[in-house]
Amino acid sequence: MLPSVFLVFPASCGLMARIGFSGHPLTQTPSFNFSDIALVEPLQRAVRESGYTTPTPIQIEAIPPLLEGRDLLGCAQTGTGKTAAFALPILQRLAANRRRVAGKHTRVLVLTPTRELAIQVHDSFRVYGEHLKLKYAVVYGGVGQGNQVRAMSTGVDILVATPGRLLDLIDQRYLVLDGLEVFVLDEADRMLDMGFIQPIRQILALLPKRRQTLFFSATMPPNIEKLAASMLTDPVRVEVTPVSSTAELIAQSVMFVDKARKKDLLLFLFKDPKLKRVIIFTRTKNGANRVADLLDANGISAEAIHGNKSQSARQRALENFREGKIRALVATDLAARGIDVDNISHVINFEVPNVAESYVHRIGRTARAGAQGIAISLCDAEERSYIRDIERLIGQPVPVAADQPFHSESIAQARGSTAPSGNNQRQQRPARNGQGGGRPGKPGRNSRGRRR
Ligand code: AMP
């Protein structure tokens, strides 16, 4: 009955756990705002204009230490918001300490493996730095070098580059790395896969010893670990990965429903005997109690677990759930951490999480150990934008299940115009400044994600 999309989580950062990396605190701080991060007003404004409301986990974890000047080792994939996580504090640092840059010099170097990524990162810096008067350049191979040489001739604050062209320009003395303050190595694992270890070593040898270094990689095999250790000084470690390191298959759907009808829809769903062992997520403790009471009152055995319950009550509820004595466990994000129950048939988001990463963690409770799981999100009008954020994060649309008696077409319609399509990691944002459907985070793309 439900349309489904399968979300496959790639294995990543496996070794980081071994060397003591901790998970991100997203689930502990679901109501974190950008205003809670000490970013200056021009950056807060740019973030608002980009349509971001809440920082992603990597932004929550990485921005404060980066603002303090710490080195950083980030295990994160594209799509986690990592570009803003490093661009925002770097921009703040430069703006707080303005300096005239000599010709051919740069204060910041971001190294990326591909030209596409270089262009995207450069675009992001320009968007986030829109209200700061800083100079940016991007250099990459496969095109004439004339414009790039010209851009560098008067010096820039931030340079984004691919390794080969960067070294070419350095060899020709069009570019100098003396006086560099911040170095970012992005997608280190991909760099090594592409055979860039030698160029990276050459570039490292040219960098000033005193600098801030940021190192990002989606995976941490030993050779990457070694490279990171050789570059970083007492780094802060940040890991942002999907909830499990094994591939999982989850059939997802979203049901649009008026807030007042959510309870009816939930009871309707429970008429299906396939809902055997179900975790239901709510945003608040009171919400969890109310949903558990509702189910119980309607003959569906359920218990709530959340921070206000004693440890023993939580334990008991979990045992009952594990043993199949109750059909549903209603939980808040926080309480659900550490729940390790196999054969969960369904995850139901009674309330859509306002932090996209929470969604991935929630639905990861089902489909463990290769089993197929089902995740259903009940979305009211106020939560529509959360679904958009989720789709952006997971890089695919969540299919709409409209064949249910409480379907709200008006909510579905309101969503339609900006829902991403296809299986593109980098999704569209709503139009900005009344212009086309470009994506403020990464401008200059048309609606198919192709460069204009
Ligand atoms: P990245 O991982 O840097 O490639 O970012 C992935 C996507 O998330 C980009 O489209 C960004 O514009 C978007 N993004 C970054 N930070 C946020 C945020 N705090 N809220 C919503 N979207 C974001």
Short mmCIF file of C-alpha atoms and ligand atoms in Angstrom, two decimals:
data_model
loop_
_atom_site.label_atom_id
_atom_site.label_comp_id
_atom_site.label_asym_id
_atom_site.label_seq_id
_atom_site.Cartn_x
_atom_site.Cartn_y
_atom_site.Cartn_z
CA MET A 1 0.00 0.00 0.00
CA LEU A 2 2.76 2.44 0.83
CA PRO A 3 5.01 3.84 -1.84
CA SER A 4 8.50 3.28 -0.70
CA VAL A 5 11.97 4.58 -1.16
CA PHE A 6 14.95 2.70 0.06
CA LEU A 7 17.57 4.59 1.92
CA VAL A 8 20.90 2.88 1.92
CA PHE A 9 23.31 4.05 4.56
CA PRO A 10 26.90 3.72 3.50
CA ALA A 11 29.45 2.34 5.90
CA SER A 12 31.69 5.11 7.12
CA CYS A 13 33.88 6.27 9.96
CA GLY A 14 33.97 2.73 11.25
CA LEU A 15 37.48 3.05 12.53
CA MET A 16 36.82 6.35 14.25
CA ALA A 17 34.73 4.64 16.83
CA ARG A 18 37.67 2.38 17.51
CA ILE A 19 39.91 5.34 18.22
CA GLY A 20 37.43 6.92 20.54
CA PHE A 21 35.26 9.19 18.49
CA SER A 22 31.93 9.96 20.03
CA GLY A 23 28.61 10.42 18.28
CA HIS A 24 27.22 13.88 17.80
CA PRO A 25 24.98 15.44 20.42
CA LEU A 26 22.11 16.16 18.10
CA THR A 27 19.67 14.07 20.01
CA GLN A 28 20.58 15.89 23.20
CA THR A 29 20.03 19.34 21.76
CA PRO A 30 17.12 19.17 19.39
CA SER A 31 16.12 22.79 19.90
CA PHE A 32 19.49 24.34 19.14
CA ASN A 33 19.33 27.53 17.08
CA PHE A 34 21.83 29.46 15.02
CA SER A 35 21.41 32.28 17.52
CA ASP A 36 22.89 29.93 20.14
CA ILE A 37 26.12 29.94 18.17
CA ALA A 38 28.28 33.03 18.59
CA LEU A 39 28.24 34.07 14.96
CA VAL A 40 28.42 37.75 14.07
CA GLU A 41 25.34 39.45 12.67
CA PRO A 42 26.38 39.49 8.97
CA LEU A 43 26.81 35.72 9.11
CA GLN A 44 23.57 35.18 11.03
CA ARG A 45 21.87 37.22 8.34
CA ALA A 46 23.41 35.17 5.53
CA VAL A 47 22.36 31.97 7.26
CA ARG A 48 18.79 33.28 7.58
CA GLU A 49 18.76 34.32 3.94
CA SER A 50 19.92 30.84 2.98
CA GLY A 51 16.75 29.57 4.64
CA TYR A 52 18.51 27.69 7.44
CA THR A 53 16.68 27.65 10.74
CA THR A 54 18.56 25.13 12.83
CA PRO A 55 22.22 24.19 12.59
CA THR A 56 23.00 20.63 11.54
CA PRO A 57 24.84 18.37 14.02
CA ILE A 58 28.22 18.98 12.47
CA GLN A 59 27.60 22.71 12.64
CA ILE A 60 26.62 22.49 16.29
CA GLU A 61 29.75 20.55 17.12
CA ALA A 62 32.31 22.11 14.84
CA ILE A 63 31.59 25.83 14.77
CA PRO A 64 32.31 26.73 18.44
CA PRO A 65 35.77 25.07 18.61
CA LEU A 66 36.65 26.38 15.19
CA LEU A 67 35.79 29.90 16.35
CA GLU A 68 38.30 29.33 19.16
CA GLY A 69 40.96 28.51 16.60
CA ARG A 70 41.15 24.76 17.27
CA ASP A 71 42.19 22.22 14.64
CA LEU A 72 39.45 19.85 13.60
CA LEU A 73 39.16 16.28 12.40
CA GLY A 74 35.73 15.77 10.88
CA CYS A 75 34.33 12.48 9.77
CA ALA A 76 31.40 13.63 7.69
CA GLN A 77 29.94 13.12 4.29
CA THR A 78 28.63 15.65 1.85
CA GLY A 79 25.04 16.47 2.67
CA THR A 80 25.62 16.95 6.39
CA GLY A 81 26.08 20.71 6.15
CA LYS A 82 29.83 20.41 6.53
CA THR A 83 30.65 23.27 4.15
CA ALA A 84 28.85 25.80 6.34
CA ALA A 85 30.38 24.12 9.40
CA PHE A 86 33.81 25.20 8.26
CA ALA A 87 32.99 28.24 6.09
CA LEU A 88 31.10 30.18 8.78
CA PRO A 89 33.82 30.16 11.46
CA ILE A 90 36.51 30.82 8.87
CA LEU A 91 34.62 33.83 7.57
CA GLN A 92 34.13 35.08 11.10
CA ARG A 93 37.81 34.75 11.85
CA LEU A 94 38.78 36.71 8.76
CA ALA A 95 36.21 39.41 9.35
CA ALA A 96 37.22 39.86 12.98
CA ASN A 97 40.83 40.31 12.03
CA ARG A 98 40.95 42.07 8.69
CA ARG A 99 44.27 42.27 6.97
CA ARG A 100 45.44 43.54 3.63
CA VAL A 101 46.55 40.55 1.62
CA ALA A 102 49.60 40.93 -0.61
CA GLY A 103 49.32 40.09 -4.30
CA LYS A 104 49.32 36.33 -5.10
CA HIS A 105 48.70 35.48 -1.43
CA THR A 106 45.70 34.01 0.37
CA ARG A 107 44.77 33.84 4.04
CA VAL A 108 42.76 30.61 3.68
CA LEU A 109 43.25 27.62 1.40
CA VAL A 110 40.55 24.99 0.93
CA LEU A 111 41.71 21.97 -1.02
CA THR A 112 39.09 19.78 -2.70
CA PRO A 113 39.52 16.68 -4.87
CA THR A 114 37.33 17.76 -7.76
CA ARG A 115 36.61 20.86 -9.75
CA GLU A 116 32.86 20.50 -9.08
CA LEU A 117 33.35 20.48 -5.35
CA ALA A 118 35.81 23.39 -5.58
CA ILE A 119 33.23 25.46 -7.41
CA GLN A 120 30.50 24.55 -4.92
CA VAL A 121 32.62 25.35 -1.89
CA HIS A 122 33.68 28.65 -3.44
CA ASP A 123 30.03 29.48 -4.15
CA SER A 124 29.13 28.64 -0.56
CA PHE A 125 31.79 30.95 0.83
CA ARG A 126 30.45 33.76 -1.31
CA VAL A 127 26.90 33.16 -0.16
CA TYR A 128 27.72 32.92 3.54
CA GLY A 129 30.15 35.83 3.25
CA GLU A 130 27.76 37.99 1.29
CA HIS A 131 27.64 40.71 3.95
CA LEU A 132 31.37 40.74 4.64
CA LYS A 133 33.65 42.44 2.18
CA LEU A 134 36.12 39.66 1.53
CA LYS A 135 37.83 38.42 -1.62
CA TYR A 136 37.51 34.88 -2.94
CA ALA A 137 38.99 32.87 -5.77
CA VAL A 138 38.73 29.33 -7.08
CA VAL A 139 41.34 27.53 -9.16
CA TYR A 140 41.03 24.15 -10.88
CA GLY A 141 42.37 22.38 -13.91
CA GLY A 142 40.82 21.65 -17.28
CA VAL A 143 40.32 25.32 -18.17
CA GLY A 144 42.67 28.14 -19.16
CA GLN A 145 44.53 29.64 -16.25
CA GLY A 146 44.28 33.32 -17.33
CA ASN A 147 41.27 34.25 -15.18
CA GLN A 148 42.63 32.37 -12.20
CA VAL A 149 46.01 34.11 -12.43
CA ARG A 150 44.25 37.48 -12.68
CA ALA A 151 42.03 36.68 -9.68
CA MET A 152 45.09 35.82 -7.61
CA SER A 153 47.21 38.75 -8.72
CA THR A 154 45.84 41.16 -6.12
CA GLY A 155 45.62 38.53 -3.38
CA VAL A 156 42.49 36.98 -1.87
CA ASP A 157 41.16 36.14 1.57
CA ILE A 158 39.91 32.69 0.62
CA LEU A 159 41.15 30.41 -2.12
CA VAL A 160 39.46 27.13 -3.01
CA ALA A 161 41.59 24.88 -5.19
CA THR A 162 42.18 21.43 -6.58
CA PRO A 163 45.72 20.16 -5.95
CA GLY A 164 47.08 19.89 -9.50
CA ARG A 165 46.25 23.39 -10.69
CA LEU A 166 47.26 24.87 -7.37
CA LEU A 167 50.75 23.38 -7.70
CA ASP A 168 50.94 24.53 -11.35
CA LEU A 169 50.24 28.10 -10.34
CA ILE A 170 52.69 27.90 -7.44
CA ASP A 171 55.39 26.53 -9.78
CA GLN A 172 54.81 29.46 -12.11
CA ARG A 173 54.98 31.86 -9.16
CA TYR A 174 51.44 33.11 -9.65
CA LEU A 175 50.49 31.96 -6.19
CA VAL A 176 52.25 32.02 -2.82
CA LEU A 177 51.21 30.20 0.37
CA ASP A 178 53.37 32.20 2.81
CA GLY A 179 51.32 33.85 5.52
CA LEU A 180 48.45 31.36 5.16
CA GLU A 181 46.30 31.26 8.32
CA VAL A 182 43.81 28.44 7.74
CA PHE A 183 44.11 25.25 5.71
CA VAL A 184 41.15 22.97 4.97
CA LEU A 185 41.53 19.55 3.41
CA ASP A 186 38.11 18.43 2.20
CA GLU A 187 37.17 14.86 1.27
CA ALA A 188 40.59 13.53 2.17
CA ASP A 189 39.66 9.92 1.44
CA ARG A 190 38.58 10.82 -2.06
CA MET A 191 41.79 12.80 -2.54
CA LEU A 192 43.81 9.70 -1.77
CA ASP A 193 41.60 7.51 -3.94
CA MET A 194 42.31 9.89 -6.79
CA GLY A 195 46.04 9.57 -6.25
CA PHE A 196 46.61 13.02 -4.76
CA ILE A 197 48.79 11.97 -1.84
CA GLN A 198 51.99 13.30 -3.44
CA PRO A 199 50.54 16.69 -4.40
CA ILE A 200 49.04 17.01 -0.90
CA ARG A 201 52.44 16.34 0.67
CA GLN A 202 54.02 18.95 -1.61
CA ILE A 203 51.40 21.51 -0.67
CA LEU A 204 51.72 20.71 3.04
CA ALA A 205 55.46 21.36 2.83
CA LEU A 206 54.72 24.88 1.61
CA LEU A 207 52.31 25.82 4.41
CA PRO A 208 53.37 27.87 7.43
CA LYS A 209 53.74 25.70 10.56
CA ARG A 210 51.58 28.07 12.57
CA ARG A 211 48.11 27.72 11.13
CA GLN A 212 44.68 26.34 11.85
CA THR A 213 44.01 23.05 10.05
CA LEU A 214 40.68 21.39 9.29
CA PHE A 215 40.59 17.86 7.93
CA PHE A 216 37.43 16.23 6.58
CA SER A 217 36.91 12.71 5.38
CA ALA A 218 33.85 10.50 4.96
CA THR A 219 35.83 7.43 6.01
CA MET A 220 38.81 6.92 8.28
CA PRO A 221 40.93 4.01 7.10
CA PRO A 222 44.42 3.83 8.63
CA ASN A 223 46.17 5.73 5.83
CA ILE A 224 43.78 8.66 6.25
CA GLU A 225 44.16 8.52 10.01
CA LYS A 226 47.93 8.71 9.57
CA LEU A 227 47.71 11.65 7.19
CA ALA A 228 45.40 13.48 9.62
CA ALA A 229 47.73 12.86 12.53
CA SER A 230 50.63 14.31 10.56
CA MET A 231 48.75 17.54 9.86
CA LEU A 232 46.72 18.31 12.97
CA THR A 233 47.60 19.62 16.41
CA ASP A 234 45.35 18.54 19.28
CA PRO A 235 42.27 18.44 17.04
CA VAL A 236 38.65 18.48 18.07
CA ARG A 237 37.06 15.35 16.68
CA VAL A 238 33.63 15.42 15.16
CA GLU A 239 31.84 12.49 13.68
CA VAL A 240 28.56 12.79 11.89
CA THR A 241 27.31 9.60 10.38
CA PRO A 242 24.03 7.87 9.85
CA VAL A 243 22.94 5.88 12.83
CA SER A 244 24.34 2.57 11.71
CA SER A 245 27.43 1.58 9.85
CA THR A 246 25.75 -1.30 8.11
CA ALA A 247 23.63 -0.97 5.02
CA GLU A 248 19.98 -0.74 5.87
CA LEU A 249 16.84 -0.86 3.85
CA ILE A 250 14.01 1.32 4.97
CA ALA A 251 10.78 1.97 3.13
CA GLN A 252 9.84 5.54 3.94
CA SER A 253 6.68 7.49 3.42
CA VAL A 254 5.11 10.72 4.57
CA MET A 255 1.39 11.14 5.28
CA PHE A 256 0.01 14.65 5.14
CA VAL A 257 -2.62 15.19 7.75
CA ASP A 258 -4.16 18.06 9.72
CA LYS A 259 -2.74 18.26 13.20
CA ALA A 260 -6.15 17.61 14.73
CA ARG A 261 -6.51 14.34 12.81
CA LYS A 262 -3.14 12.83 13.63
CA LYS A 263 -4.55 10.72 16.44
CA ASP A 264 -7.23 9.31 14.18
CA LEU A 265 -4.65 8.51 11.55
CA LEU A 266 -2.43 6.78 14.09
CA LEU A 267 -5.31 4.58 15.28
CA PHE A 268 -6.19 3.84 11.67
CA LEU A 269 -2.62 2.72 10.98
CA PHE A 270 -2.72 0.34 13.92
CA LYS A 271 -5.60 -1.54 12.29
CA ASP A 272 -2.91 -3.09 10.12
CA PRO A 273 -1.67 -6.24 11.90
CA LYS A 274 1.71 -5.76 10.21
CA LEU A 275 2.38 -3.08 12.82
CA LYS A 276 3.77 -5.61 15.25
CA ARG A 277 6.53 -3.83 17.08
CA VAL A 278 6.37 -0.10 16.60
CA ILE A 279 8.38 2.83 17.91
CA ILE A 280 6.48 6.09 17.81
CA PHE A 281 8.41 9.31 18.15
CA THR A 282 7.11 12.51 19.63
CA ARG A 283 8.94 15.78 20.21
CA THR A 284 7.96 16.20 23.86
CA LYS A 285 7.58 14.07 26.98
CA ASN A 286 3.96 15.16 27.40
CA GLY A 287 3.32 14.27 23.80
CA ALA A 288 4.74 10.80 24.40
CA ASN A 289 2.44 10.29 27.41
CA ARG A 290 -0.59 11.48 25.48
CA VAL A 291 0.06 9.15 22.55
CA ALA A 292 0.67 6.15 24.84
CA ASP A 293 -2.55 6.89 26.72
CA LEU A 294 -4.47 7.25 23.47
CA LEU A 295 -3.28 3.88 22.22
CA ASP A 296 -3.93 2.15 25.52
CA ALA A 297 -7.42 3.62 25.68
CA ASN A 298 -8.07 2.13 22.26
CA GLY A 299 -6.90 -1.35 23.09
CA ILE A 300 -3.40 -1.04 21.65
CA SER A 301 -0.82 -1.93 24.26
CA ALA A 302 1.71 0.87 24.54
CA GLU A 303 4.08 2.53 26.96
CA ALA A 304 5.95 5.81 26.92
CA ILE A 305 9.59 6.24 27.78
CA HIS A 306 11.15 9.62 28.38
CA GLY A 307 13.35 11.52 30.77
CA ASN A 308 10.65 12.02 33.40
CA LYS A 309 10.27 8.29 33.93
CA SER A 310 12.48 6.52 36.43
CA GLN A 311 15.25 4.34 35.14
CA SER A 312 13.42 1.22 36.36
CA ALA A 313 10.16 2.25 34.66
CA ARG A 314 12.03 2.79 31.42
CA GLN A 315 13.78 -0.52 31.75
CA ARG A 316 10.48 -2.27 32.36
CA ALA A 317 8.85 -0.65 29.36
CA LEU A 318 11.78 -1.66 27.19
CA GLU A 319 11.64 -5.25 28.41
CA ASN A 320 7.92 -5.43 27.72
CA PHE A 321 8.54 -4.04 24.26
CA ARG A 322 11.41 -6.39 23.55
CA GLU A 323 9.40 -9.40 24.68
CA GLY A 324 6.43 -8.39 22.58
CA LYS A 325 4.18 -7.74 25.58
CA ILE A 326 3.41 -4.29 24.25
CA ARG A 327 2.95 -3.38 20.63
CA ALA A 328 4.15 0.19 20.74
CA LEU A 329 6.81 2.16 22.52
CA VAL A 330 6.36 5.92 22.45
CA ALA A 331 9.59 7.82 22.87
CA THR A 332 11.26 11.18 22.63
CA ASP A 333 14.53 11.42 20.71
CA LEU A 334 16.55 11.56 23.88
CA ALA A 335 14.94 8.55 25.48
CA ALA A 336 15.31 6.55 22.30
CA ARG A 337 19.08 6.80 22.37
CA GLY A 338 20.58 3.47 23.19
CA ILE A 339 17.40 1.51 22.55
CA ASP A 340 18.62 -1.57 20.84
CA VAL A 341 15.66 -3.72 19.94
CA ASP A 342 15.64 -6.02 16.97
CA ASN A 343 12.70 -6.67 14.68
CA ILE A 344 11.09 -3.28 15.02
CA SER A 345 8.55 -3.47 12.23
CA HIS A 346 7.70 0.22 11.99
CA VAL A 347 8.94 3.61 13.07
CA ILE A 348 6.22 6.22 13.15
CA ASN A 349 7.10 9.87 13.45
CA PHE A 350 3.96 11.14 15.16
CA GLU A 351 5.74 14.47 15.00
CA VAL A 352 8.31 15.16 12.31
CA PRO A 353 11.64 16.08 13.91
CA ASN A 354 12.71 19.68 13.41
CA VAL A 355 16.32 18.62 13.00
CA ALA A 356 16.77 16.56 9.86
CA GLU A 357 19.54 14.39 11.28
CA SER A 358 17.14 13.18 14.00
CA TYR A 359 15.00 11.70 11.27
CA VAL A 360 17.85 9.52 10.07
CA HIS A 361 18.52 8.38 13.62
CA ARG A 362 14.87 7.67 14.29
CA ILE A 363 14.19 5.62 11.19
CA GLY A 364 17.45 3.75 11.69
CA ARG A 365 15.71 1.98 14.60
CA THR A 366 13.95 -0.22 12.12
CA ALA A 367 15.49 -2.41 9.41
CA ARG A 368 18.30 -3.59 11.62
CA ALA A 369 20.42 -6.55 10.67
CA GLY A 370 19.34 -6.55 7.07
CA ALA A 371 15.63 -6.81 7.90
CA GLN A 372 13.38 -4.52 5.95
CA GLY A 373 11.78 -1.75 7.93
CA ILE A 374 9.07 0.80 7.40
CA ALA A 375 9.15 4.43 8.48
CA ILE A 376 6.04 6.59 8.32
CA SER A 377 5.99 10.31 9.11
CA LEU A 378 2.75 12.08 9.97
CA CYS A 379 3.24 15.61 8.75
CA ASP A 380 0.96 18.56 9.48
CA ALA A 381 1.09 22.00 7.87
CA GLU A 382 3.63 23.37 10.34
CA GLU A 383 5.98 20.47 9.75
CA ARG A 384 6.09 20.68 5.97
CA SER A 385 9.39 22.54 5.97
CA TYR A 386 10.96 19.87 8.19
CA ILE A 387 10.21 17.29 5.53
CA ARG A 388 11.96 19.49 3.00
CA ASP A 389 15.02 19.71 5.25
CA ILE A 390 14.99 15.92 5.65
CA GLU A 391 14.77 15.39 1.92
CA ARG A 392 17.68 17.73 1.44
CA LEU A 393 19.73 15.87 4.00
CA ILE A 394 19.04 12.35 2.73
CA GLY A 395 19.27 13.48 -0.87
CA GLN A 396 15.99 12.01 -2.00
CA PRO A 397 12.30 12.73 -1.75
CA VAL A 398 10.20 10.95 0.84
CA PRO A 399 7.25 9.44 -1.08
CA VAL A 400 3.79 10.61 -0.15
CA ALA A 401 1.28 7.99 0.97
CA ALA A 402 -2.00 9.60 -0.02
CA ASP A 403 -4.18 6.49 0.19
CA GLN A 404 -5.23 7.02 3.78
CA PRO A 405 -8.55 8.47 4.94
CA PHE A 406 -7.10 11.59 6.56
CA HIS A 407 -4.92 12.72 3.69
CA SER A 408 -4.73 16.51 3.39
CA GLU A 409 -4.30 17.56 -0.20
CA SER A 410 -3.70 21.19 0.74
CA ILE A 411 -0.65 20.28 2.80
CA ALA A 412 0.55 17.98 0.04
CA GLN A 413 0.10 20.72 -2.55
CA ALA A 414 1.88 23.34 -0.51
CA ARG A 415 4.83 21.03 -0.35
CA GLY A 416 4.86 20.14 -4.02
CA SER A 417 6.65 23.09 -5.55
CA THR A 418 9.91 22.78 -3.65
CA ALA A 419 10.18 19.08 -2.98
CA PRO A 420 13.38 17.79 -4.48
CA SER A 421 13.25 15.24 -7.21
CA GLY A 422 15.55 12.47 -8.29
CA ASN A 423 18.34 10.98 -6.33
CA ASN A 424 20.53 14.04 -6.13
CA GLN A 425 22.56 14.53 -2.97
CA ARG A 426 22.57 18.28 -3.48
CA GLN A 427 19.05 19.53 -3.44
CA GLN A 428 17.26 22.70 -4.34
CA ARG A 429 16.26 25.41 -1.94
CA PRO A 430 13.31 27.73 -2.43
CA ALA A 431 13.96 30.70 -4.67
CA ARG A 432 15.64 33.61 -3.00
CA ASN A 433 15.26 37.33 -3.67
CA GLY A 434 12.43 36.51 -5.98
CA GLN A 435 14.78 34.90 -8.47
CA GLY A 436 14.61 31.42 -10.02
CA GLY A 437 14.87 28.16 -8.17
CA GLY A 438 18.58 28.34 -7.46
CA ARG A 439 20.03 27.11 -4.27
CA PRO A 440 21.44 29.83 -2.03
CA GLY A 441 23.78 27.39 -0.32
CA LYS A 442 25.40 26.62 -3.62
CA PRO A 443 24.35 29.25 -6.17
CA GLY A 444 24.72 29.10 -9.90
CA ARG A 445 22.88 25.84 -10.50
CA ASN A 446 19.77 25.35 -12.50
CA SER A 447 16.88 23.22 -11.42
CA ARG A 448 18.53 20.02 -12.62
CA GLY A 449 21.60 20.65 -10.55
CA ARG A 450 23.63 21.52 -13.64
CA ARG A 451 25.91 24.49 -13.69
CA ARG A 452 24.57 27.48 -15.51
P1 AMP B 1 27.01 20.20 2.48
O1 AMP B 1 27.12 18.99 3.34
O2 AMP B 1 27.86 21.30 2.96
O3 AMP B 1 27.23 19.88 1.04
O4 AMP B 1 25.51 20.75 2.61
C1 AMP B 1 24.40 19.99 2.16
C2 AMP B 1 23.18 20.87 1.94
O5 AMP B 1 22.64 21.29 3.18
C3 AMP B 1 23.43 22.14 1.15
O6 AMP B 1 22.37 22.25 0.23
C4 AMP B 1 23.36 23.24 2.15
O7 AMP B 1 22.91 24.44 1.55
C5 AMP B 1 22.35 22.69 3.14
N1 AMP B 1 22.53 23.17 4.52
C6 AMP B 1 23.68 23.43 5.16
N2 AMP B 1 23.44 23.81 6.42
C7 AMP B 1 22.09 23.78 6.59
C8 AMP B 1 21.22 24.07 7.69
N3 AMP B 1 21.68 24.44 8.88
N4 AMP B 1 19.90 23.93 7.50
C9 AMP B 1 19.41 23.52 6.30
N5 AMP B 1 20.18 23.24 5.23
C10 AMP B 1 21.51 23.36 5.36
#
